[in-house]
XYZ file of C-alpha atoms in Angstrom:
636
model
C -97.061 -10.541 -114.101
C -97.624 -6.630 -112.992
C -99.617 -8.696 -109.547
C -98.919 -10.690 -107.353
C -101.812 -13.413 -108.611
C -100.774 -12.630 -111.931
C -97.456 -13.595 -111.695
C -98.727 -16.971 -109.536
C -100.867 -18.032 -112.281
C -99.244 -16.832 -115.321
C -96.896 -20.237 -115.610
C -100.181 -22.191 -115.440
C -101.685 -19.817 -118.575
C -98.901 -20.422 -120.462
C -97.626 -22.903 -123.829
C -96.721 -24.996 -120.453
C -100.010 -24.964 -119.340
C -99.405 -29.035 -120.231
C -96.196 -29.418 -118.001
C -97.382 -27.176 -115.154
C -101.502 -28.774 -114.390
C -99.671 -31.845 -114.729
C -97.676 -31.677 -111.857
C -99.697 -29.200 -110.219
C -103.071 -32.514 -110.110
C -100.407 -35.088 -109.028
C -99.677 -33.475 -106.129
C -103.447 -33.213 -105.130
C -104.062 -36.025 -105.816
C -100.554 -37.286 -103.296
C -101.944 -34.216 -100.828
C -105.777 -35.535 -100.811
C -104.077 -39.179 -99.756
C -101.681 -37.969 -96.911
C -104.130 -36.872 -95.541
C -106.751 -39.538 -95.624
C -104.013 -41.350 -94.352
C -103.741 -38.868 -91.025
C -106.963 -40.083 -90.567
C -105.826 -43.796 -90.692
C -102.617 -42.730 -88.172
C -105.582 -41.383 -85.423
C -107.690 -44.415 -85.556
C -104.278 -46.612 -85.205
C -103.341 -44.818 -82.920
C -105.747 -45.145 -81.023
C -105.805 -48.622 -81.581
C -102.426 -48.826 -80.079
C -103.136 -46.857 -77.231
C -106.239 -49.535 -76.223
C -103.982 -52.117 -76.887
C -101.767 -50.701 -74.379
C -104.861 -49.953 -71.657
C -106.679 -53.492 -71.815
C -103.271 -55.221 -72.121
C -104.005 -56.720 -68.730
C -107.667 -57.152 -68.945
C -108.854 -60.156 -68.108
C -111.363 -60.439 -71.506
C -107.896 -59.977 -73.911
C -106.559 -63.114 -74.724
C -104.170 -61.912 -77.033
C -102.418 -59.067 -75.111
C -99.461 -59.486 -76.521
C -100.054 -59.973 -80.068
C -102.596 -57.636 -80.425
C -100.464 -55.094 -79.159
C -97.437 -55.574 -81.332
C -99.682 -56.095 -84.389
C -101.355 -52.563 -83.801
C -97.622 -50.971 -82.812
C -96.382 -52.733 -86.725
C -98.981 -51.827 -88.900
C -98.631 -48.032 -87.353
C -95.059 -47.818 -88.059
C -95.924 -49.477 -91.112
C -97.975 -46.666 -91.734
C -96.449 -43.921 -91.353
C -93.292 -45.826 -93.670
C -96.423 -44.862 -96.403
C -97.764 -42.126 -95.172
C -93.867 -40.091 -94.845
C -91.581 -41.835 -96.612
C -94.140 -43.094 -99.563
C -96.881 -40.451 -99.759
C -95.055 -37.323 -98.313
C -91.442 -38.404 -100.150
C -93.154 -38.428 -103.631
C -95.303 -35.342 -103.188
C -91.870 -33.834 -101.907
C -89.598 -34.791 -105.292
C -93.207 -33.610 -107.271
C -93.447 -30.369 -105.534
C -89.373 -29.818 -105.943
C -90.171 -30.674 -109.789
C -92.563 -28.159 -110.159
C -90.503 -25.709 -108.143
C -87.333 -26.196 -111.043
C -89.835 -25.849 -113.742
C -91.718 -22.709 -112.447
C -88.541 -21.435 -111.740
C -86.685 -22.554 -114.979
C -89.946 -20.525 -117.193
C -90.425 -17.341 -114.954
C -86.288 -17.097 -115.117
C -86.678 -17.755 -119.172
C -89.484 -14.786 -119.259
C -87.636 -12.332 -117.192
C -84.256 -12.500 -119.397
C -85.887 -12.370 -122.989
C -87.963 -9.589 -121.355
C -84.639 -7.752 -120.206
C -82.750 -8.512 -122.762
C -84.953 -7.964 -126.296
C -84.290 -5.722 -129.273
C -85.813 -2.926 -127.733
C -82.693 -2.401 -124.317
C -84.970 -3.074 -121.768
C -82.360 -3.641 -118.726
C -81.228 -0.504 -119.998
C -84.537 1.495 -119.848
C -85.663 -0.060 -116.875
C -82.878 1.485 -114.944
C -83.088 4.673 -115.826
C -86.378 5.002 -113.577
C -88.363 7.658 -115.163
C -89.810 9.351 -112.236
C -89.792 6.820 -109.774
C -86.500 5.333 -108.764
C -84.764 2.182 -110.931
C -84.907 -1.460 -109.366
C -82.472 -2.221 -107.531
C -80.124 -5.320 -107.469
C -81.710 -6.838 -110.905
C -79.304 -9.765 -110.506
C -80.408 -10.679 -107.400
C -84.337 -10.153 -108.197
C -84.465 -12.307 -111.108
C -82.476 -14.982 -109.904
C -82.337 -15.945 -105.809
C -85.915 -13.542 -105.294
C -87.577 -16.219 -108.457
C -86.429 -18.947 -107.040
C -87.316 -18.461 -103.029
C -90.344 -17.347 -104.155
C -91.989 -20.048 -106.063
C -90.825 -22.587 -103.571
C -92.732 -20.100 -101.028
C -95.619 -19.787 -103.332
C -95.813 -23.922 -103.738
C -95.353 -24.711 -99.784
C -98.764 -22.468 -99.645
C -100.528 -23.691 -102.604
C -99.588 -27.972 -101.100
C -100.983 -26.090 -97.043
C -104.153 -24.914 -98.707
C -104.317 -28.313 -100.569
C -104.221 -30.107 -97.189
C -106.670 -27.377 -94.909
C -108.638 -28.521 -97.573
C -108.535 -32.069 -97.971
C -108.228 -32.276 -94.395
C -111.152 -30.719 -92.993
C -112.805 -33.012 -95.646
C -111.646 -36.267 -94.498
C -110.927 -35.334 -90.453
C -114.020 -33.963 -90.632
C -116.276 -36.304 -91.392
C -114.615 -39.158 -89.453
C -115.742 -36.521 -86.184
C -118.879 -36.652 -88.005
C -119.090 -40.157 -88.224
C -118.209 -41.319 -85.252
C -119.372 -37.820 -83.101
C -121.743 -38.036 -79.822
C -124.306 -36.695 -77.406
C -122.337 -34.954 -75.027
C -124.052 -33.939 -71.630
C -125.528 -30.305 -71.690
C -125.554 -29.761 -75.196
C -128.687 -32.438 -75.757
C -130.057 -30.290 -77.905
C -127.296 -30.993 -80.740
C -127.710 -35.170 -80.287
C -125.098 -37.528 -81.275
C -123.468 -34.370 -83.580
C -122.801 -33.076 -80.149
C -118.928 -33.715 -80.009
C -117.812 -33.116 -82.866
C -119.206 -29.524 -83.194
C -117.580 -29.093 -79.393
C -113.856 -30.072 -81.848
C -115.255 -27.979 -84.030
C -116.248 -25.149 -81.953
C -112.880 -25.632 -80.871
C -110.567 -25.602 -83.589
C -112.726 -22.540 -85.055
C -111.590 -20.381 -82.262
C -108.807 -21.171 -81.037
C -106.747 -21.110 -84.644
C -107.884 -17.396 -86.089
C -107.256 -15.706 -82.835
C -104.218 -17.053 -83.400
C -103.473 -16.657 -86.949
C -105.018 -13.043 -86.028
C -101.205 -12.838 -83.948
C -99.405 -14.668 -86.747
C -100.043 -11.867 -89.146
C -99.519 -9.353 -87.658
C -95.508 -10.983 -86.453
C -95.633 -12.116 -90.000
C -96.639 -8.433 -91.406
C -93.669 -7.362 -89.226
C -91.154 -10.344 -90.458
C -92.084 -9.200 -94.087
C -91.303 -5.127 -93.956
C -87.876 -6.643 -92.322
C -87.230 -9.262 -94.510
C -87.830 -6.844 -97.837
C -85.385 -4.192 -96.174
C -82.587 -7.179 -95.393
C -82.545 -8.095 -99.519
C -82.372 -4.335 -100.152
C -79.328 -3.806 -97.488
C -77.957 -6.910 -98.783
C -77.777 -6.431 -102.357
C -75.991 -3.703 -101.650
C -73.290 -5.019 -100.000
C -73.105 -7.505 -102.591
C -73.539 -4.787 -104.793
C -70.419 -2.960 -104.095
C -68.522 -5.997 -103.543
C -68.995 -6.954 -106.670
C -68.233 -3.466 -108.375
C -64.718 -4.154 -105.413
C -63.847 -6.699 -107.824
C -64.158 -4.645 -111.715
C -61.559 -2.005 -109.610
C -59.530 -4.055 -107.834
C -56.347 -2.727 -109.443
C -57.283 0.650 -108.954
C -58.307 0.545 -105.296
C -54.767 -0.478 -104.985
C -53.062 1.266 -107.092
C -54.478 5.030 -104.950
C -53.941 2.326 -101.878
C -57.708 3.369 -100.807
C -58.199 0.726 -99.317
C -59.076 1.887 -96.130
C -62.181 4.080 -97.882
C -63.400 1.288 -99.566
C -63.163 -1.049 -95.722
C -65.105 1.933 -94.275
C -68.109 1.932 -97.376
C -68.288 -1.545 -97.035
C -68.351 -0.884 -93.022
C -71.119 1.742 -93.218
C -73.313 -1.075 -95.776
C -72.927 -3.790 -93.012
C -74.226 -1.864 -89.918
C -77.470 -1.577 -92.403
C -77.417 -5.340 -93.245
C -76.798 -6.073 -88.785
C -79.375 -4.135 -87.721
C -81.904 -4.680 -89.826
C -80.432 -8.428 -89.037
C -80.570 -7.556 -85.388
C -85.098 -6.434 -85.376
C -85.626 -9.433 -87.850
C -84.218 -11.743 -85.368
C -85.693 -10.514 -82.384
C -88.691 -10.864 -84.340
C -88.161 -14.549 -85.481
C -87.453 -15.416 -82.248
C -90.923 -14.315 -80.266
C -92.685 -15.563 -83.815
C -90.758 -19.445 -82.458
C -91.902 -18.921 -79.028
C -95.612 -17.949 -80.138
C -95.592 -20.945 -82.312
C -94.410 -23.323 -79.862
C -96.854 -21.960 -76.927
C -99.748 -22.567 -79.120
C -98.628 -26.356 -80.898
C -98.179 -27.605 -77.082
C -101.930 -26.148 -75.687
C -103.406 -27.130 -79.931
C -102.052 -30.926 -79.011
C -102.760 -31.068 -74.954
C -105.616 -28.908 -74.223
C -107.747 -27.953 -76.907
C -107.401 -31.707 -78.731
C -108.365 -32.984 -75.618
C -111.103 -30.794 -74.475
C -113.919 -31.775 -76.468
C -113.902 -35.120 -76.168
C -112.640 -35.204 -72.422
C -116.791 -34.352 -71.962
C -118.427 -37.312 -73.223
C -115.596 -39.431 -71.875
C -116.385 -38.422 -68.686
C -119.689 -39.250 -68.601
C -118.789 -42.078 -69.941
C -120.531 -41.727 -73.288
C -117.546 -43.117 -75.065
C -114.538 -45.481 -74.505
C -111.076 -45.019 -74.443
C -109.935 -45.634 -77.816
C -112.795 -43.521 -78.986
C -111.671 -40.499 -76.674
C -108.098 -41.212 -77.904
C -108.950 -41.359 -81.570
C -111.184 -38.411 -81.554
C -108.119 -36.341 -79.550
C -105.655 -37.176 -82.857
C -108.530 -36.857 -84.911
C -108.512 -33.366 -83.781
C -104.865 -32.617 -83.446
C -104.939 -33.042 -86.787
C -108.040 -30.982 -87.960
C -105.272 -28.097 -85.805
C -102.066 -29.226 -87.378
C -103.149 -29.004 -90.691
C -106.025 -25.630 -89.892
C -103.135 -24.402 -88.456
C -100.502 -24.356 -91.006
C -101.092 -21.121 -92.447
C -99.524 -19.923 -88.909
C -96.823 -22.620 -89.270
C -95.694 -21.459 -92.757
C -96.378 -17.583 -92.007
C -92.292 -16.660 -91.762
C -92.613 -18.386 -94.878
C -95.465 -16.591 -96.356
C -93.632 -13.409 -95.069
C -90.453 -14.165 -97.377
C -92.499 -14.565 -100.408
C -94.146 -11.583 -100.017
C -91.188 -9.994 -99.954
C -90.025 -11.678 -103.100
C -92.968 -11.177 -105.112
C -92.879 -7.776 -104.600
C -88.899 -7.603 -105.823
C -89.918 -9.846 -108.523
C -93.454 -8.123 -109.283
C -91.327 -4.205 -109.619
C -89.246 -6.177 -112.258
C -92.110 -6.675 -114.387
C -93.369 -3.513 -113.646
C -90.031 -1.550 -114.778
C -90.377 -4.172 -117.769
C -93.834 -3.187 -119.236
C -93.061 0.480 -118.244
C -89.910 0.580 -121.105
C -91.506 -1.350 -123.827
C -92.121 2.359 -125.543
C -89.597 3.982 -124.187
C -90.518 7.254 -125.784
C -93.836 7.199 -123.655
C -91.560 6.538 -120.713
C -89.216 9.230 -120.381
C -92.247 11.823 -121.867
C -93.357 11.460 -118.614
C -90.473 13.087 -117.083
C -88.877 14.929 -119.596
C -89.196 15.974 -123.490
C -88.649 12.775 -125.267
C -89.615 13.063 -129.382
C -87.218 11.163 -131.847
C -87.617 10.217 -135.260
C -85.981 7.488 -136.164
C -86.146 6.736 -139.971
C -84.010 4.913 -142.486
C -83.026 5.991 -146.339
C -81.103 5.269 -149.151
C -77.542 3.880 -147.876
C -76.197 5.965 -150.389
C -77.442 9.590 -148.915
C -75.516 7.977 -145.684
C -76.581 9.308 -141.871
C -78.498 12.320 -141.691
C -79.666 14.521 -139.051
C -82.001 17.205 -138.388
C -83.986 19.626 -136.382
C -81.785 17.412 -133.376
C -82.295 18.549 -129.381
C -80.751 16.851 -126.692
C -81.676 17.688 -123.360
C -81.755 16.833 -119.538
C -84.526 15.111 -117.749
C -87.009 17.720 -117.196
C -90.510 19.123 -118.941
C -88.240 22.771 -118.715
C -84.807 22.090 -119.592
C -82.858 24.063 -122.219
C -81.265 21.649 -124.766
C -77.587 21.123 -123.746
C -76.613 20.622 -127.859
C -78.728 21.780 -130.938
C -78.247 20.939 -134.410
C -79.986 22.112 -137.540
C -78.656 19.589 -139.738
C -75.988 16.623 -140.125
C -74.805 14.560 -142.796
C -72.532 11.820 -142.810
C -71.722 9.964 -145.889
C -71.101 7.042 -146.630
C -67.475 6.101 -146.314
C -66.967 9.383 -144.683
C -64.459 9.106 -140.970
C -65.793 12.259 -138.656
C -63.691 13.223 -136.109
C -65.853 14.223 -133.419
C -64.310 16.570 -130.682
C -64.793 19.727 -128.039
C -64.638 20.272 -124.521
C -65.919 17.254 -121.886
C -69.319 17.251 -121.176
C -69.828 19.288 -123.971
C -72.503 16.667 -125.632
C -70.485 14.184 -127.476
C -70.581 10.597 -126.229
C -74.596 12.274 -125.353
C -74.375 12.490 -129.419
C -73.677 9.353 -130.061
C -76.116 7.680 -127.669
C -79.037 9.759 -128.906
C -77.695 7.906 -132.906
C -77.739 4.812 -131.676
C -81.606 4.971 -129.241
C -80.196 5.598 -125.788
C -80.388 8.979 -124.917
C -83.319 9.428 -123.472
C -84.580 13.119 -123.877
C -85.120 15.802 -126.358
C -86.129 15.471 -129.908
C -85.167 16.044 -133.353
C -84.986 12.955 -136.805
C -82.075 10.732 -137.587
C -82.356 9.007 -140.542
C -80.302 5.856 -140.679
C -78.491 4.043 -144.148
C -81.169 1.441 -144.484
C -80.254 -1.928 -144.802
C -76.735 -1.136 -142.625
C -75.705 -2.716 -139.892
C -74.188 -0.558 -136.948
C -71.457 -1.235 -134.179
C -71.163 0.884 -131.186
C -68.092 0.418 -129.794
C -67.724 2.355 -126.106
C -64.197 2.962 -123.720
C -65.501 0.523 -121.546
C -64.948 -2.738 -122.516
C -66.756 -5.529 -120.035
C -66.328 -8.969 -121.114
C -68.980 -11.435 -120.251
C -68.200 -14.700 -119.398
C -67.848 -17.106 -121.964
C -65.409 -18.423 -125.141
C -62.922 -16.415 -126.667
C -64.536 -17.272 -129.839
C -67.826 -16.066 -128.095
C -65.924 -12.392 -126.887
C -65.025 -11.465 -130.681
C -68.150 -12.977 -132.366
C -70.269 -10.814 -130.612
C -73.333 -9.901 -130.580
C -73.763 -12.703 -133.491
C -73.653 -16.738 -132.399
C -70.439 -18.000 -132.466
C -71.952 -20.589 -135.165
C -72.588 -18.061 -137.394
C -68.852 -17.645 -137.893
C -65.891 -19.739 -138.742
C -62.997 -20.634 -136.311
C -60.704 -19.573 -139.691
C -62.524 -15.801 -139.826
C -62.596 -15.410 -136.348
C -58.944 -16.503 -136.199
C -58.118 -13.719 -138.995
C -59.927 -11.633 -136.777
C -58.123 -11.804 -133.814
C -54.604 -12.038 -136.034
C -55.296 -8.513 -137.195
C -56.841 -6.933 -134.794
C -52.927 -7.827 -132.670
C -54.053 -10.923 -130.620
C -53.111 -13.592 -132.780
C -50.813 -14.891 -129.398
C -54.741 -15.835 -128.250
C -56.341 -17.932 -131.812
C -55.290 -21.531 -129.816
C -57.787 -20.354 -126.751
C -60.608 -19.830 -128.988
C -63.092 -22.731 -126.721
C -62.086 -21.463 -124.190
C -64.412 -19.207 -120.989
C -60.714 -19.230 -118.856
C -56.969 -19.072 -119.727
C -54.517 -19.288 -116.159
C -57.799 -20.027 -114.367
C -59.146 -16.266 -114.819
C -62.031 -14.965 -117.047
C -60.825 -13.140 -120.276
C -62.448 -10.145 -118.304
C -59.445 -10.485 -116.251
C -57.128 -11.854 -118.482
C -57.193 -8.959 -120.972
C -55.523 -5.732 -120.189
C -57.772 -2.496 -121.602
C -55.488 -2.039 -124.337
C -55.864 -6.042 -125.313
C -60.035 -5.733 -124.727
C -60.276 -2.553 -127.143
C -57.683 -4.818 -129.487
C -60.800 -7.155 -129.195
C -63.014 -4.558 -129.840
C -61.374 -4.943 -133.111
C -61.154 -8.413 -133.634
C -65.206 -7.934 -133.241
C -65.505 -5.161 -136.142
C -63.111 -7.009 -138.594
C -65.536 -10.359 -137.962
C -68.947 -7.580 -138.425
C -68.475 -5.671 -141.102
C -70.606 -2.876 -139.966
C -71.574 -0.557 -142.193
C -71.801 2.265 -139.554
C -69.281 2.658 -136.666
C -69.171 4.766 -133.511
C -65.790 4.784 -131.729
C -66.298 5.952 -128.229
C -62.915 6.671 -127.035
C -62.579 2.575 -128.537
C -58.770 3.029 -128.556
C -58.059 5.278 -124.977
C -56.167 2.480 -123.588
C -54.145 2.109 -126.933
C -50.321 3.407 -126.998
C -49.736 5.966 -130.073
C -48.504 3.177 -132.470
C -51.232 0.867 -131.102
C -53.770 3.580 -132.114
C -52.294 3.650 -135.126
C -53.066 -0.116 -135.880
C -56.351 0.634 -134.826
C -57.154 2.278 -137.377
C -55.425 1.381 -140.073
C -56.479 -2.512 -139.467
C -60.232 -0.928 -139.645
C -60.001 1.209 -143.176
C -58.399 -1.898 -144.444
C -61.053 -4.365 -143.845
C -64.107 -1.970 -143.874
C -63.422 0.379 -146.611
C -67.182 1.269 -146.851
C -67.846 2.221 -143.028
C -68.692 5.427 -142.136
C -66.784 6.327 -138.893
C -67.995 8.674 -135.972
C -65.357 9.032 -134.155
C -64.751 10.841 -130.679
C -60.770 10.988 -128.705
C -58.922 12.550 -125.992
C -56.554 14.042 -128.763
C -56.826 17.024 -130.127
C -56.097 16.170 -133.902
C -57.275 12.611 -135.141
C -53.889 10.195 -135.984
C -52.891 9.946 -139.151
C -51.412 6.442 -140.242
C -48.019 5.676 -140.264
C -46.800 7.293 -144.347
C -48.937 10.343 -143.022
C -52.207 9.451 -144.661
C -55.186 10.918 -142.409
C -57.551 8.433 -141.569
C -60.732 11.170 -141.029
C -62.340 13.376 -144.252
C -63.976 15.852 -141.461
C -63.915 17.517 -138.288
C -66.853 17.639 -136.026
C -66.478 21.109 -133.410
C -69.265 21.049 -130.436
C -68.616 24.529 -128.614
C -71.242 26.454 -126.892
C -74.540 24.034 -127.582
C -73.526 23.669 -130.746
C -72.062 21.804 -133.983
C -70.067 23.228 -136.727
C -68.371 20.719 -139.160
C -65.654 21.277 -141.885
C -63.348 19.380 -143.638
C -60.236 17.771 -142.522
C -57.608 19.975 -143.602
C -54.549 17.510 -144.682
C -51.314 18.733 -143.541
C -48.893 20.602 -145.581
C -45.868 17.977 -146.199
C -42.529 19.638 -144.862
C -41.320 21.759 -147.462
C -44.118 23.458 -148.018
C -43.841 24.511 -144.133
C -40.423 25.524 -144.595
C -41.066 27.545 -147.412
C -44.262 29.081 -145.154
C -41.722 29.823 -142.484
C -39.393 31.921 -144.382
C -38.838 35.401 -143.297
C -40.053 36.641 -146.598
C -42.920 35.407 -145.887
C -44.005 36.054 -142.435
C -46.065 39.216 -142.893
C -48.970 39.425 -139.960
C -51.246 41.635 -142.094
C -51.603 38.305 -143.920
C -55.304 38.503 -144.623
C -57.286 34.284 -144.968
C -57.095 35.010 -149.163
C -53.471 35.570 -149.055
C -53.090 32.783 -146.488
C -54.206 30.813 -149.176
C -52.324 32.197 -151.700
C -49.456 32.167 -150.106
C -50.254 28.518 -149.859
C -51.123 28.043 -153.049
C -47.464 30.198 -154.417
C -45.880 26.923 -151.907
C -47.321 24.714 -153.568
C -46.253 25.878 -156.817
C -43.010 25.577 -156.261
C -42.600 22.627 -154.281
C -44.260 20.702 -158.130
C -41.951 23.639 -160.020
C -38.583 21.658 -158.135
């Protein structure tokens, strides 16, 4: 689906091909029947006009009966054609539209939300800008594109069948034309075909030029609308921050600036659309009233055909012009179709490009990560790791020769802002694009990444807790127990609710409650490898302790790597350290040390006595005094 025709035919050559081709064949048959009905309509119109013209003729013994019968037949034919044939075709084509759109939507959802994290990589854009407003492309653009494509195909079918049926009738009713005797009895048919062949292509060329302008304006309009809608969506998520900072005027100015692009593009689009509408109305009048009646006028004047034949021939030419002009009538829709297909194709290309993330990122930088596994007894190992930014000649901002995290070890990761703490966690989880090195994960061990910013999807509370598993994978009792241990027991009775008090859970829960919800997920998932990226930042000190204690009590064998704002990690209520070691990142290097347990208050008091305070104490003397202090404490 990387090009227009590939995108158009994918559904018809997929596993759903029987459904696609069945609906298509039915539409084709109904279209052919509609074109044949157009011939019948032209003949019936000729009969009705003829009965009107000869209403007072002496030879017409039943003028009123003939007039009413012809009028009734014409009305009945219109009802059958428009209500029966066209109505059925509209329903079948709408069904095809619905099924095709559903198939494409499902393909894009599967491709974006695969285990490769394509949705994440596609938005990083290596070398070219990432597709904007993917939500709009996957939903609105696919919907409009599929509808436009089906309309286009139906129009092509109508042109082909009309040329066959209408052309056949024109040829069979053709007569000699004065001045074109060398054509014999095909004179009037040739004249009609020439008129259509000159009039339609010339005006189609004009329509294509105007359509190209509409296409460009449609693409720009979609981008402008997407940017404006994206900002409004973002506003809803940070509404409190805007209100708290009294930033309404700044936000308003931003919206006004974004809408200016919409308004200006819309204005230009309206000018071209109005011009096209005017061109189309003039074209329709000239085609239906001049071009259609012109070819038959010469044989009618020379008495080669009667009024009935003249009207019938004119209606046939008009039908032929109308069908062949379908391309002109739908040019605005075709312009929109092309604009939508381009936006959909860009997403498909972006997804295809990131199927091999390393190769994708190597276009704009160095990406040579190697991920392997080892016996879980040995924990997590990092070797010769270098993290860099985009660019082939960039200097690594973080370098690690070797770093090992034992099974069940708790590691506190600290360093100044921007030193690379979060980048390291992303690299371990395959979410940092540039650099090199080897990451050896414990084989068969489930990992869990908990970030500071928690965004909740619009699903039930049970589904929120079960993520990334399905709700059926965990009983209500287990989910309720996880919520209770995480400190959200008051919400247990709402497990099946998608909203509470008219609000989704993303709006209903506070920042701290969302982080407690993450704890519930951890307790339910029981990961063996846990990454906490400021995952308790929204909690108060007591909440942080409860956060860690719940994990410590319920995931005893988990290896935990944690980033926090605090200079020192929290301890349990009894003063016991949660963490075993501390990893310090400074100046692009990493140092890992065991976390020294705090000295009891009695030892601290002994070390602070005047006799113990010697400014020239060496590290060895310092450690000796600590041992002496501990010994004295035991003797007490």
